Amino acid sequence: MYQSILTEVDVDVGILTLNKPERHNAFDDVLIAELTVGLRELEADPRVRAVVLSSTGKSFCAGADLNWMKRVADYSPEENLRDAHQLAEMMSTLNELSKPTIARVQGPAYGGGVGLVAACDIAVATYDVHFALTEVKLGIVPAVISPYVLAAIGERYGRRYMLSAERFSAAEAYRIGLLHEIVPGDEQLDEAISEILDTLLNNGPAAQAECKALIRVVAGQPIDQETIEETVQRISRVRASPEGREGLAAFLEKRTPNWIVG
Ligand code: COA
C-alpha cells in the first residue's frame, strides 16, 4: 500500500497517479521513494506495455516539497547528499523505464514537476495548464531535473526559464518541445492519450525498449565513427532478434505480428 501514489493496471497499461492533492503533489522523501518503487513495479509487470503518469487534484505536481527541502538543508552533508541521490534515482528510473511513458498533465507543474513531464517519452496537457521552473526564486537550482529538462527544451529555453523562473503557458511548452500535444479539456486529454496508447501498443515491445536505449546512447553524440558503429551494432542485433524476425516476416506475409493480441 502506498501513501502518496496510486498504481493500477488497465489491461496492458500501467497507470501511476500522484495522489497528494492537498499538497499539489509536491514530492517529499515518501513520494520520491514510492514513485521509484511504483515505477519499478510497473516495469516488472509483464502485463504492462506502457505507463501513464497522472495526478489527482488541481496541480500536476508542485515540484519538491519545500518543507522537505528545508528539512534536508539541516541534515549532515552525507544525509543531504543521500537524499539528493534518491531524487536523482527516481528521475533516472522514470527516464530509463524500458516501456513507453506518457505524462497526462491536467494541471500546473512547477520545478521538479516540469522534470517529471520532461522525463516521460510523450507529454500531453490541457490548454489551461502552466509551467514554471521556480527554483531560483527560492534560492535553489533545478539541478537534478536539468538533464531531462534541457533534453526536452534545449539550452536556449533552459537559460530563459531557469533564470527568470517565469510562468509559461501550455502553448509555449508545446512550442519549445516540453509537450507533444495540447488539448482543450480533460475529456480530450483522455481521448488523446488513448489514441497515443493505441498506436504504441501496435508496436514491438522489445523494439520500443531497444529504441529508448538507442535514443539515450545516440542523442547528443557527435556523428563520428564510434556513434556510427554503435548504430550498426544495434540494427544488426535487433533485426536478428526473435521480435525483429517476427516483425519483418509478418509484414512480408501480410499478417499481424504475434505481439498484437486480439
Ligand atoms: N511544497 C510544499 N508545500 C506546497 C508546495 C510545495 N512545493 N506547493 C504547495 N504547497 C502547499 C502550500 O504550502 C499549502 O499548504 P497550507 O495549506 O498548509 O498552507 C497547500 O499546498 C496549498 O497551496 P496554496 O498555495 O494555498 O494553493 P494555491 O492553489 O493558491 O497555489 C501553487 C498552488 C502550487 C501555485 C502554490 O502553492 C505554489 O506556488 N507552490 C510552490 C511551487 C513551487 O515553486 N515548486 C517548486 C519547488 S522547487
PDB file of N, CA and C and ligand atoms in Angstrom, residues 20-28 58-59 61-69 108-113 130 132-138 140-142 145 167, ligand 1:
ATOM      1  N   LYS A  20      -1.360  13.247  -3.839  1.00  0.00           N
ATOM      2  CA  LYS A  20      -1.233  14.048  -2.620  1.00  0.00           C
ATOM      3  C   LYS A  20      -1.798  15.428  -2.956  1.00  0.00           C
ATOM      4  N   PRO A  21      -3.090  15.448  -3.356  1.00  0.00           N
ATOM      5  CA  PRO A  21      -3.640  16.690  -3.918  1.00  0.00           C
ATOM      6  C   PRO A  21      -3.607  17.863  -2.933  1.00  0.00           C
ATOM      7  N   GLU A  22      -3.709  17.584  -1.638  1.00  0.00           N
ATOM      8  CA  GLU A  22      -3.722  18.680  -0.655  1.00  0.00           C
ATOM      9  C   GLU A  22      -2.389  19.415  -0.630  1.00  0.00           C
ATOM     10  N   ARG A  23      -1.340  18.793  -1.136  1.00  0.00           N
ATOM     11  CA  ARG A  23      -0.009  19.428  -1.235  1.00  0.00           C
ATOM     12  C   ARG A  23       0.369  19.638  -2.705  1.00  0.00           C
ATOM     13  N   HIS A  24      -0.627  19.628  -3.564  1.00  0.00           N
ATOM     14  CA  HIS A  24      -0.400  19.810  -5.007  1.00  0.00           C
ATOM     15  C   HIS A  24       0.613  18.804  -5.553  1.00  0.00           C
ATOM     16  N   ASN A  25       0.617  17.599  -4.929  1.00  0.00           N
ATOM     17  CA  ASN A  25       1.516  16.514  -5.364  1.00  0.00           C
ATOM     18  C   ASN A  25       2.996  16.894  -5.309  1.00  0.00           C
ATOM     19  N   ALA A  26       3.324  17.791  -4.370  1.00  0.00           N
ATOM     20  CA  ALA A  26       4.740  18.139  -4.169  1.00  0.00           C
ATOM     21  C   ALA A  26       5.443  16.903  -3.632  1.00  0.00           C
ATOM     22  N   PHE A  27       6.676  16.659  -4.092  1.00  0.00           N
ATOM     23  CA  PHE A  27       7.308  15.421  -3.641  1.00  0.00           C
ATOM     24  C   PHE A  27       8.307  15.587  -2.509  1.00  0.00           C
ATOM     25  N   ASP A  28       8.062  14.767  -1.480  1.00  0.00           N
ATOM     26  CA  ASP A  28       8.984  14.645  -0.347  1.00  0.00           C
ATOM     27  C   ASP A  28       9.634  13.268  -0.416  1.00  0.00           C
ATOM     28  N   LYS A  58      -5.745  19.690  -8.242  1.00  0.00           N
ATOM     29  CA  LYS A  58      -5.653  20.895  -9.068  1.00  0.00           C
ATOM     30  C   LYS A  58      -4.368  20.969  -9.894  1.00  0.00           C
ATOM     31  N   SER A  59      -3.264  20.501  -9.262  1.00  0.00           N
ATOM     32  CA  SER A  59      -1.956  20.622  -9.930  1.00  0.00           C
ATOM     33  C   SER A  59      -1.458  19.259 -10.388  1.00  0.00           C
ATOM     34  N   CYS A  61       1.925  18.684 -10.482  1.00  0.00           N
ATOM     35  CA  CYS A  61       2.933  18.482  -9.429  1.00  0.00           C
ATOM     36  C   CYS A  61       3.601  19.813  -9.111  1.00  0.00           C
ATOM     37  N   ALA A  62       3.587  20.173  -7.812  1.00  0.00           N
ATOM     38  CA  ALA A  62       4.208  21.434  -7.383  1.00  0.00           C
ATOM     39  C   ALA A  62       5.696  21.273  -7.094  1.00  0.00           C
ATOM     40  N   GLY A  63       6.324  20.237  -7.689  1.00  0.00           N
ATOM     41  CA  GLY A  63       7.773  20.081  -7.556  1.00  0.00           C
ATOM     42  C   GLY A  63       8.152  19.560  -6.192  1.00  0.00           C
ATOM     43  N   ALA A  64       9.368  19.887  -5.791  1.00  0.00           N
ATOM     44  CA  ALA A  64       9.839  19.407  -4.491  1.00  0.00           C
ATOM     45  C   ALA A  64       9.001  20.012  -3.381  1.00  0.00           C
ATOM     46  N   ASP A  65       8.751  19.205  -2.351  1.00  0.00           N
ATOM     47  CA  ASP A  65       8.048  19.701  -1.169  1.00  0.00           C
ATOM     48  C   ASP A  65       9.018  20.615  -0.419  1.00  0.00           C
ATOM     49  N   LEU A  66       8.615  21.860  -0.289  1.00  0.00           N
ATOM     50  CA  LEU A  66       9.556  22.847   0.257  1.00  0.00           C
ATOM     51  C   LEU A  66       9.806  22.636   1.752  1.00  0.00           C
ATOM     52  N   ASN A  67       8.882  22.015   2.449  1.00  0.00           N
ATOM     53  CA  ASN A  67       9.134  21.653   3.854  1.00  0.00           C
ATOM     54  C   ASN A  67      10.248  20.593   3.928  1.00  0.00           C
ATOM     55  N   TRP A  68      10.169  19.651   2.993  1.00  0.00           N
ATOM     56  CA  TRP A  68      11.187  18.595   2.931  1.00  0.00           C
ATOM     57  C   TRP A  68      12.548  19.195   2.569  1.00  0.00           C
ATOM     58  N   MET A  69      12.561  20.106   1.572  1.00  0.00           N
ATOM     59  CA  MET A  69      13.822  20.754   1.151  1.00  0.00           C
ATOM     60  C   MET A  69      14.463  21.477   2.330  1.00  0.00           C
ATOM     61  N   PRO A 108      -1.140  22.573 -13.429  1.00  0.00           N
ATOM     62  CA  PRO A 108       0.190  23.161 -13.497  1.00  0.00           C
ATOM     63  C   PRO A 108       1.306  22.276 -12.939  1.00  0.00           C
ATOM     64  N   ALA A 109       2.491  22.510 -13.449  1.00  0.00           N
ATOM     65  CA  ALA A 109       3.678  21.793 -12.954  1.00  0.00           C
ATOM     66  C   ALA A 109       4.763  22.823 -12.669  1.00  0.00           C
ATOM     67  N   TYR A 110       5.379  22.685 -11.521  1.00  0.00           N
ATOM     68  CA  TYR A 110       6.438  23.610 -11.092  1.00  0.00           C
ATOM     69  C   TYR A 110       7.701  22.810 -10.789  1.00  0.00           C
ATOM     70  N   GLY A 111       8.840  23.419 -10.990  1.00  0.00           N
ATOM     71  CA  GLY A 111      10.126  22.821 -10.597  1.00  0.00           C
ATOM     72  C   GLY A 111      10.218  21.356 -11.006  1.00  0.00           C
ATOM     73  N   GLY A 112      10.386  20.491  -9.991  1.00  0.00           N
ATOM     74  CA  GLY A 112      10.516  19.058 -10.262  1.00  0.00           C
ATOM     75  C   GLY A 112       9.350  18.484 -11.045  1.00  0.00           C
ATOM     76  N   GLY A 113       8.185  19.116 -10.978  1.00  0.00           N
ATOM     77  CA  GLY A 113       7.037  18.660 -11.765  1.00  0.00           C
ATOM     78  C   GLY A 113       7.325  18.797 -13.261  1.00  0.00           C
ATOM     79  N   HIS A 130      -0.107  25.661 -16.773  1.00  0.00           N
ATOM     80  CA  HIS A 130       1.113  26.433 -16.990  1.00  0.00           C
ATOM     81  C   HIS A 130       2.263  25.767 -16.254  1.00  0.00           C
ATOM     82  N   ALA A 132       6.449  26.368 -14.563  1.00  0.00           N
ATOM     83  CA  ALA A 132       7.480  27.312 -14.133  1.00  0.00           C
ATOM     84  C   ALA A 132       8.609  26.544 -13.475  1.00  0.00           C
ATOM     85  N   LEU A 133       9.809  26.973 -13.799  1.00  0.00           N
ATOM     86  CA  LEU A 133      10.998  26.424 -13.124  1.00  0.00           C
ATOM     87  C   LEU A 133      11.355  27.463 -12.063  1.00  0.00           C
ATOM     88  N   THR A 134      10.731  27.337 -10.899  1.00  0.00           N
ATOM     89  CA  THR A 134      10.737  28.412  -9.897  1.00  0.00           C
ATOM     90  C   THR A 134      11.952  28.383  -8.961  1.00  0.00           C
ATOM     91  N   GLU A 135      12.844  27.427  -9.153  1.00  0.00           N
ATOM     92  CA  GLU A 135      13.878  27.194  -8.140  1.00  0.00           C
ATOM     93  C   GLU A 135      14.654  28.447  -7.735  1.00  0.00           C
ATOM     94  N   VAL A 136      15.080  29.243  -8.736  1.00  0.00           N
ATOM     95  CA  VAL A 136      15.926  30.396  -8.362  1.00  0.00           C
ATOM     96  C   VAL A 136      15.169  31.432  -7.523  1.00  0.00           C
ATOM     97  N   LYS A 137      13.849  31.426  -7.632  1.00  0.00           N
ATOM     98  CA  LYS A 137      13.039  32.310  -6.776  1.00  0.00           C
ATOM     99  C   LYS A 137      13.206  31.917  -5.315  1.00  0.00           C
ATOM    100  N   LEU A 138      13.510  30.634  -5.114  1.00  0.00           N
ATOM    101  CA  LEU A 138      13.626  30.087  -3.769  1.00  0.00           C
ATOM    102  C   LEU A 138      15.087  29.981  -3.343  1.00  0.00           C
ATOM    103  N   ILE A 140      17.386  28.273  -4.855  1.00  0.00           N
ATOM    104  CA  ILE A 140      17.974  26.961  -5.160  1.00  0.00           C
ATOM    105  C   ILE A 140      18.086  26.781  -6.684  1.00  0.00           C
ATOM    106  N   VAL A 141      18.477  25.590  -7.115  1.00  0.00           N
ATOM    107  CA  VAL A 141      18.670  25.367  -8.559  1.00  0.00           C
ATOM    108  C   VAL A 141      17.945  24.092  -9.011  1.00  0.00           C
ATOM    109  N   PRO A 142      17.498  24.074 -10.288  1.00  0.00           N
ATOM    110  CA  PRO A 142      16.837  22.861 -10.799  1.00  0.00           C
ATOM    111  C   PRO A 142      17.882  21.827 -11.246  1.00  0.00           C
ATOM    112  N   ILE A 145      16.891  17.829 -12.061  1.00  0.00           N
ATOM    113  CA  ILE A 145      15.994  17.696 -13.217  1.00  0.00           C
ATOM    114  C   ILE A 145      16.611  18.284 -14.497  1.00  0.00           C
ATOM    115  N   ARG A 167       6.427  32.072 -15.316  1.00  0.00           N
ATOM    116  CA  ARG A 167       5.440  31.093 -15.758  1.00  0.00           C
ATOM    117  C   ARG A 167       5.389  31.045 -17.259  1.00  0.00           C
TER     118      ARG A 167
HETATM  119  N1  COA B   1       5.972  22.241  -1.199  1.00  0.00           N
HETATM  120  C1  COA B   1       5.296  22.175  -0.045  1.00  0.00           C
HETATM  121  N2  COA B   1       4.035  22.593   0.091  1.00  0.00           N
HETATM  122  C2  COA B   1       3.447  23.080  -1.002  1.00  0.00           C
HETATM  123  C3  COA B   1       4.096  23.167  -2.243  1.00  0.00           C
HETATM  124  C4  COA B   1       5.428  22.722  -2.315  1.00  0.00           C
HETATM  125  N3  COA B   1       6.123  22.745  -3.455  1.00  0.00           N
HETATM  126  N4  COA B   1       3.246  23.714  -3.127  1.00  0.00           N
HETATM  127  C5  COA B   1       2.092  23.932  -2.474  1.00  0.00           C
HETATM  128  N5  COA B   1       2.231  23.555  -1.190  1.00  0.00           N
HETATM  129  C6  COA B   1       1.240  23.652  -0.116  1.00  0.00           C
HETATM  130  C7  COA B   1       1.046  25.088   0.334  1.00  0.00           C
HETATM  131  O1  COA B   1       2.071  25.500   1.219  1.00  0.00           O
HETATM  132  C8  COA B   1      -0.303  24.997   1.018  1.00  0.00           C
HETATM  133  O2  COA B   1      -0.124  24.482   2.313  1.00  0.00           O
HETATM  134  P1  COA B   1      -1.059  25.000   3.537  1.00  0.00           P
HETATM  135  O3  COA B   1      -2.449  24.557   3.151  1.00  0.00           O
HETATM  136  O4  COA B   1      -0.504  24.272   4.726  1.00  0.00           O
HETATM  137  O5  COA B   1      -0.892  26.474   3.584  1.00  0.00           O
HETATM  138  C9  COA B   1      -1.026  23.938   0.194  1.00  0.00           C
HETATM  139  O6  COA B   1      -0.029  23.245  -0.546  1.00  0.00           O
HETATM  140  C10 COA B   1      -1.967  24.585  -0.791  1.00  0.00           C
HETATM  141  O7  COA B   1      -1.245  25.535  -1.542  1.00  0.00           O
HETATM  142  P2  COA B   1      -1.740  27.042  -1.819  1.00  0.00           P
HETATM  143  O8  COA B   1      -0.530  27.870  -2.145  1.00  0.00           O
HETATM  144  O9  COA B   1      -2.633  27.506  -0.719  1.00  0.00           O
HETATM  145  O10 COA B   1      -2.629  26.769  -3.106  1.00  0.00           O
HETATM  146  P3  COA B   1      -2.785  27.669  -4.391  1.00  0.00           P
HETATM  147  O11 COA B   1      -3.769  26.946  -5.263  1.00  0.00           O
HETATM  148  O12 COA B   1      -3.027  29.083  -4.039  1.00  0.00           O
HETATM  149  O13 COA B   1      -1.344  27.634  -5.125  1.00  0.00           O
HETATM  150  C11 COA B   1       0.665  26.628  -6.028  1.00  0.00           C
HETATM  151  C12 COA B   1      -0.773  26.409  -5.539  1.00  0.00           C
HETATM  152  C13 COA B   1       1.220  25.247  -6.390  1.00  0.00           C
HETATM  153  C14 COA B   1       0.645  27.532  -7.253  1.00  0.00           C
HETATM  154  C15 COA B   1       1.497  27.333  -4.923  1.00  0.00           C
HETATM  155  O14 COA B   1       1.323  26.633  -3.691  1.00  0.00           O
HETATM  156  C16 COA B   1       2.974  27.383  -5.231  1.00  0.00           C
HETATM  157  O15 COA B   1       3.431  28.276  -5.920  1.00  0.00           O
HETATM  158  N6  COA B   1       3.772  26.407  -4.692  1.00  0.00           N
HETATM  159  C17 COA B   1       5.185  26.366  -4.878  1.00  0.00           C
HETATM  160  C18 COA B   1       5.509  25.648  -6.192  1.00  0.00           C
HETATM  161  C19 COA B   1       6.975  25.672  -6.489  1.00  0.00           C
HETATM  162  O16 COA B   1       7.582  26.719  -6.652  1.00  0.00           O
HETATM  163  N7  COA B   1       7.587  24.462  -6.628  1.00  0.00           N
HETATM  164  C20 COA B   1       8.948  24.281  -6.998  1.00  0.00           C
HETATM  165  C21 COA B   1       9.722  23.787  -5.854  1.00  0.00           C
HETATM  166  S1  COA B   1      11.391  23.554  -6.278  1.00  0.00           S
END
